[in-house]
Amino acid sequence: MDVKQLLDVMTPEVYQRISTAVEIGKWPDGSVLTQEQRDSAQQAVMLYQSRHNENAEHMSVEAGGDIKFKSKAELKRDFGVKEPVLESDLNDIARFGHNDL
């Protein structure tokens, strides 16, 4: 089976099962992946992502084959994490003269 055939028949459900197997090192039935299976499965995951991943996570292969890295600020925004604003941060300003340093 060539790459195009593989990607044409791989459904999102199959992709998710293979991706999970690569992440945890086991197939859904609990059997351990061999190193060869893990390598092949990882390649399949990356190929699938390069075709279908329109919303790349922290580090993944996005559509078009580029590796996407998200910044810490982007991840916080995506997960809805808000930085606490301290009252002291709003009012305190440190001022130094040229000779004070």
PDB file of C-alpha atoms in Angstrom:
ATOM      1  CA  MET A   1       0.000   0.000   0.000  1.00  0.00           C
ATOM      2  CA  ASP A   2       1.441   3.364  -0.958  1.00  0.00           C
ATOM      3  CA  VAL A   3       1.133   6.615   1.021  1.00  0.00           C
ATOM      4  CA  LYS A   4      -1.778   7.973  -1.012  1.00  0.00           C
ATOM      5  CA  GLN A   5      -3.786   4.772  -0.558  1.00  0.00           C
ATOM      6  CA  LEU A   6      -3.033   4.746   3.156  1.00  0.00           C
ATOM      7  CA  LEU A   7      -4.225   8.323   3.612  1.00  0.00           C
ATOM      8  CA  ASP A   8      -7.307   7.761   1.451  1.00  0.00           C
ATOM      9  CA  VAL A   9      -8.530   4.875   3.623  1.00  0.00           C
ATOM     10  CA  MET A  10      -7.479   6.198   7.049  1.00  0.00           C
ATOM     11  CA  THR A  11     -10.518   7.511   8.889  1.00  0.00           C
ATOM     12  CA  PRO A  12     -10.304   9.958  11.816  1.00  0.00           C
ATOM     13  CA  GLU A  13     -11.188   7.057  14.136  1.00  0.00           C
ATOM     14  CA  VAL A  14      -8.313   4.908  12.812  1.00  0.00           C
ATOM     15  CA  TYR A  15      -5.961   7.893  13.065  1.00  0.00           C
ATOM     16  CA  GLN A  16      -6.963   8.422  16.702  1.00  0.00           C
ATOM     17  CA  ARG A  17      -6.443   4.753  17.566  1.00  0.00           C
ATOM     18  CA  ILE A  18      -3.000   4.713  15.936  1.00  0.00           C
ATOM     19  CA  SER A  19      -2.060   8.023  17.546  1.00  0.00           C
ATOM     20  CA  THR A  20      -3.047   6.750  20.991  1.00  0.00           C
ATOM     21  CA  ALA A  21      -1.119   3.528  20.399  1.00  0.00           C
ATOM     22  CA  VAL A  22       2.014   5.522  19.551  1.00  0.00           C
ATOM     23  CA  GLU A  23       1.559   7.728  22.639  1.00  0.00           C
ATOM     24  CA  ILE A  24       1.112   4.891  25.148  1.00  0.00           C
ATOM     25  CA  GLY A  25       3.010   2.117  23.358  1.00  0.00           C
ATOM     26  CA  LYS A  26       0.061  -0.300  23.325  1.00  0.00           C
ATOM     27  CA  TRP A  27      -2.704  -1.237  20.930  1.00  0.00           C
ATOM     28  CA  PRO A  28      -6.322  -0.873  22.120  1.00  0.00           C
ATOM     29  CA  ASP A  29      -6.347  -4.599  23.027  1.00  0.00           C
ATOM     30  CA  GLY A  30      -3.409  -4.031  25.409  1.00  0.00           C
ATOM     31  CA  SER A  31      -0.683  -5.702  23.363  1.00  0.00           C
ATOM     32  CA  VAL A  32       2.619  -3.819  23.255  1.00  0.00           C
ATOM     33  CA  LEU A  33       3.797  -2.247  19.988  1.00  0.00           C
ATOM     34  CA  THR A  34       7.068  -3.547  18.630  1.00  0.00           C
ATOM     35  CA  GLN A  35       9.648  -0.909  17.731  1.00  0.00           C
ATOM     36  CA  GLU A  36       8.910  -1.521  14.041  1.00  0.00           C
ATOM     37  CA  GLN A  37       5.162  -1.074  14.629  1.00  0.00           C
ATOM     38  CA  ARG A  38       5.780   2.070  16.650  1.00  0.00           C
ATOM     39  CA  ASP A  39       7.986   3.559  13.913  1.00  0.00           C
ATOM     40  CA  SER A  40       5.467   2.742  11.171  1.00  0.00           C
ATOM     41  CA  ALA A  41       2.530   3.991  13.230  1.00  0.00           C
ATOM     42  CA  GLN A  42       4.342   7.261  14.008  1.00  0.00           C
ATOM     43  CA  GLN A  43       4.986   7.778  10.300  1.00  0.00           C
ATOM     44  CA  ALA A  44       1.310   7.125   9.548  1.00  0.00           C
ATOM     45  CA  VAL A  45       0.255   9.641  12.221  1.00  0.00           C
ATOM     46  CA  MET A  46       2.563  12.313  10.817  1.00  0.00           C
ATOM     47  CA  LEU A  47       1.387  11.663   7.257  1.00  0.00           C
ATOM     48  CA  TYR A  48      -2.259  11.897   8.320  1.00  0.00           C
ATOM     49  CA  GLN A  49      -1.578  15.129  10.201  1.00  0.00           C
ATOM     50  CA  SER A  50       0.203  16.603   7.196  1.00  0.00           C
ATOM     51  CA  ARG A  51      -2.971  16.162   5.148  1.00  0.00           C
ATOM     52  CA  HIS A  52      -5.754  16.765   7.651  1.00  0.00           C
ATOM     53  CA  ASN A  53      -4.495  18.699  10.671  1.00  0.00           C
ATOM     54  CA  GLU A  54      -6.014  22.166  10.252  1.00  0.00           C
ATOM     55  CA  ASN A  55      -5.808  22.955  13.985  1.00  0.00           C
ATOM     56  CA  ALA A  56      -2.304  21.974  15.018  1.00  0.00           C
ATOM     57  CA  GLU A  57      -1.660  21.466  18.732  1.00  0.00           C
ATOM     58  CA  HIS A  58       1.442  22.507  20.691  1.00  0.00           C
ATOM     59  CA  MET A  59       3.799  20.630  18.424  1.00  0.00           C
ATOM     60  CA  SER A  60       2.451  18.640  15.544  1.00  0.00           C
ATOM     61  CA  VAL A  61       2.472  18.385  11.804  1.00  0.00           C
ATOM     62  CA  GLU A  62      -0.105  20.725  10.303  1.00  0.00           C
ATOM     63  CA  ALA A  63      -1.800  20.527   6.917  1.00  0.00           C
ATOM     64  CA  GLY A  64       0.818  21.073   4.248  1.00  0.00           C
ATOM     65  CA  GLY A  65       3.479  19.118   6.132  1.00  0.00           C
ATOM     66  CA  ASP A  66       4.936  21.955   8.233  1.00  0.00           C
ATOM     67  CA  ILE A  67       5.738  21.361  11.895  1.00  0.00           C
ATOM     68  CA  LYS A  68       3.684  23.733  14.031  1.00  0.00           C
ATOM     69  CA  PHE A  69       4.908  24.980  17.396  1.00  0.00           C
ATOM     70  CA  LYS A  70       2.609  27.070  19.561  1.00  0.00           C
ATOM     71  CA  SER A  71       3.968  29.615  21.981  1.00  0.00           C
ATOM     72  CA  LYS A  72       3.184  29.525  25.680  1.00  0.00           C
ATOM     73  CA  ALA A  73       0.814  32.490  25.204  1.00  0.00           C
ATOM     74  CA  GLU A  74      -1.044  30.696  22.378  1.00  0.00           C
ATOM     75  CA  LEU A  75      -1.443  27.555  24.488  1.00  0.00           C
ATOM     76  CA  LYS A  76      -2.745  29.554  27.442  1.00  0.00           C
ATOM     77  CA  ARG A  77      -5.240  31.301  25.175  1.00  0.00           C
ATOM     78  CA  ASP A  78      -6.349  27.992  23.629  1.00  0.00           C
ATOM     79  CA  PHE A  79      -6.873  26.405  27.051  1.00  0.00           C
ATOM     80  CA  GLY A  80      -8.527  29.501  28.546  1.00  0.00           C
ATOM     81  CA  VAL A  81      -5.822  30.070  31.161  1.00  0.00           C
ATOM     82  CA  LYS A  82      -5.817  33.614  32.457  1.00  0.00           C
ATOM     83  CA  GLU A  83      -2.841  35.067  34.265  1.00  0.00           C
ATOM     84  CA  PRO A  84      -3.765  36.539  37.636  1.00  0.00           C
ATOM     85  CA  VAL A  85      -3.277  40.294  37.815  1.00  0.00           C
ATOM     86  CA  LEU A  86      -1.945  41.381  41.176  1.00  0.00           C
ATOM     87  CA  GLU A  87      -2.836  44.791  42.591  1.00  0.00           C
ATOM     88  CA  SER A  88       0.839  45.429  43.251  1.00  0.00           C
ATOM     89  CA  ASP A  89       1.616  44.837  39.582  1.00  0.00           C
ATOM     90  CA  LEU A  90      -0.705  47.661  38.604  1.00  0.00           C
ATOM     91  CA  ASN A  91       0.657  50.305  40.988  1.00  0.00           C
ATOM     92  CA  ASP A  92       4.342  49.610  41.559  1.00  0.00           C
ATOM     93  CA  ILE A  93       6.930  51.076  39.256  1.00  0.00           C
ATOM     94  CA  ALA A  94      10.617  50.776  39.973  1.00  0.00           C
ATOM     95  CA  ARG A  95      12.557  53.917  39.141  1.00  0.00           C
ATOM     96  CA  PHE A  96      16.327  54.126  39.148  1.00  0.00           C
ATOM     97  CA  GLY A  97      18.722  56.936  38.468  1.00  0.00           C
ATOM     98  CA  HIS A  98      21.686  56.423  36.178  1.00  0.00           C
ATOM     99  CA  ASN A  99      24.127  56.186  39.121  1.00  0.00           C
ATOM    100  CA  ASP A 100      21.879  53.951  41.243  1.00  0.00           C
ATOM    101  CA  LEU A 101      22.655  50.787  39.293  1.00  0.00           C
TER     102      LEU A 101
END
